[in-house]
Amino acid sequence: MRPPLIHKDLTALALPPNAALGWDEARRMLDGLPGGGLNIAWEAVERHARGALADRVAIRWHPVAGNVRPITYRELSEASSRFANVLRSLGVAKGDAVFVLCGRIPDLYFAVLGGLKLGAAVSPLFSAFGPEPIATRVNMGRGKVLVTTEALYQRKIAKIAVPMPTLEHVLRVDTPEFRATLAAASPQCEVERTGPEDTSFLHFTSGTTGMPKGAVHVHGAVVMHYATGRVALDLHPEDVFWCTADPGWVTGTSYGIVTPLVHGVTSIVDEADFDAVRWYRILEEERVSVWYTAPTAIRMLMKAGAELAKRHSLPSLRFVASVGEPLNPEAVWWGMDALGMPIHDNWWQTETGGIMIANTPALDVKPGSMGKPLPGVEAAIVHRGEAGLEVVAANDTEGELALRAGWPSMFRGYLDQEERYRKCFADGWYFTGDLAKRDADGYFWFVGRADDVIKSAGHLIGPFEVESALMEHPAVAEAGVIGKPDPVVGEIVKAFVSLRSGFQPGEELKMEILGHARKRLGAAVAPKEIEFSASLPRTRSGKIMRRLLKARELGLPEGDTSTLEESA
Ligand code: ATP
Ligand code: MG
């Protein structure tokens, strides 16, 4: 028997639940620039540094080795202003592109916020990228300045073989010369008069389905970040918030930098990579109250076992959310068992800039569902075909997930792909490329990427449903499901499975898992083949790359692998 799925009881914490918040209201809760305009860095840092929160800790940085470094809003303001002034002295002006490749160190946050103060288009890059992917992105974004560290310069930038014609400066933040330049710069800086439509960030997609795309974002997105921080992440003034994503992905910027700072809460930044023991220690020691992570991390914690979680005392933890991939119901239940609360799945993408659909604290969690559209977000299931666009009225019908265009954090273009951008929109809708369905209560259920859906003997099969059923089996840690071409039925369902610690691959276990899947899904939908694999190929942002599983299965070229995590 499952325990009842309930939110953590907040009465003891005496926290008023956050009410729904429309965008106009969210905009009114922001300051705007003195004299008019909107700038993310002003909302995230300057207004706090000049007000009552100046001495509050904005960021608590956990280095790989050494002591935690607290950074107050005032310090964050001064350090980012120094950065802005140095960039300005190098000729960086509004609209110029600044790339930041630093790893999760304080200078990354200073450089990003400094760039925003100047009105630059800022692009944080994931530090594990190799030389080629870095150059590709800098060139796509017409980077003028690249901010990096000495070590990353030696390991990556120095090895770039292709020209980067727009790049004028490479700054190595930890060299004595650059430290001296920063120290000599003024800690005050006038914030550029940007408006809601001015470019703020360039974000690259995860490359799960193909070559990563560069999405252009604007300062107006901060309205969405404020609103979703309240409604979807339940941020309250005293919260300690930890978003585990790297700022090289949109989640690590929108919710690892902007949202917590805009709310004036304390945000945890961990320089190190995933480590179950370390993570529980940080959650406990820092008294993290709101935690935003990803299914891949949760699956790794599940692999490490609920016992490890229970060895830690997490009385401050109140709300846990997840994004990036479908969250299998098993993971939601694991949250109840290991953390004493469900994990709240939410859905969005690089293009949407912020959370669009979520299991919020105000809703009952439906395990396996990504939740309901947030206030102000209109989502629909649509069919696009020869006959045009049909908005599907019926519930429980699969189709493409579409969003009514016009939310504040909507992307404003794909770098170098104007036509592709245009094709994402029609009749006032934005088409997400994801398949989903809506139930009678208005909850949305993820079916799969449009590209990943399997057509078998006349059925359309979403890989997520199959993967979730496989994960219910106690031996299964992770599953990735693809369609394998078959002369008779079109495609058969093939599953790649990695096992939890303590289980050994073997014929008997395979038959047992197949039997379980057949019982759960029926013979038509259950996998016909299972292959055990020590790990599954994933993107650096943690998503299973089904296109690689498929290419490898069929012996086809792997395509762009710039975002593939190396260990896979
Ligand atoms: P690319 O567009 O380059 O193939 P990507 O789509 O993985 O990569 P992101 O923008 O980082 O790049 O990811 C957004 C996608 O991740 C969504 O379109 C969706 O497919 C998936 N996703 C995110 N959150 C969820 C969720 N809660 N449930 C299901 N899928 C999700
Ligand atoms: Mg995508």
Short mmCIF file of N, CA and C in Angstrom, two decimals, residues 53 163 169 175 199 221 229 276 374 415 470 496:
data_model
loop_
_atom_site.label_atom_id
_atom_site.label_comp_id
_atom_site.label_asym_id
_atom_site.label_seq_id
_atom_site.Cartn_x
_atom_site.Cartn_y
_atom_site.Cartn_z
N LEU A 53 18.00 44.54 2.40
CA LEU A 53 18.63 43.21 2.31
C LEU A 53 20.13 43.27 2.05
N PRO A 163 38.61 29.47 -36.27
CA PRO A 163 38.62 30.90 -35.97
C PRO A 163 37.37 31.34 -35.21
N HIS A 169 38.31 39.65 -26.78
CA HIS A 169 39.06 39.51 -25.53
C HIS A 169 38.74 38.18 -24.86
N THR A 175 43.96 35.18 -12.86
CA THR A 175 45.36 35.60 -13.01
C THR A 175 45.60 36.84 -12.14
N THR A 199 17.75 42.17 -25.17
CA THR A 199 18.34 40.84 -24.96
C THR A 199 19.06 40.77 -23.62
N ALA A 221 11.88 38.78 -19.02
CA ALA A 221 11.71 37.44 -18.43
C ALA A 221 11.70 37.49 -16.91
N GLY A 229 8.85 31.83 -9.20
CA GLY A 229 9.54 31.59 -7.92
C GLY A 229 8.53 31.50 -6.80
N ALA A 276 26.19 11.87 -3.77
CA ALA A 276 25.02 11.70 -2.89
C ALA A 276 25.34 12.12 -1.45
N LEU A 374 0.59 27.21 -15.14
CA LEU A 374 0.62 28.23 -14.09
C LEU A 374 -0.36 29.36 -14.44
N LEU A 415 19.32 31.64 -32.65
CA LEU A 415 20.48 32.21 -33.32
C LEU A 415 20.64 31.55 -34.69
N LEU A 470 8.88 0.20 -16.25
CA LEU A 470 10.10 -0.58 -15.98
C LEU A 470 10.71 -0.17 -14.64
N PHE A 496 16.58 -0.16 -22.95
CA PHE A 496 17.90 -0.26 -22.36
C PHE A 496 17.75 0.02 -20.87
#
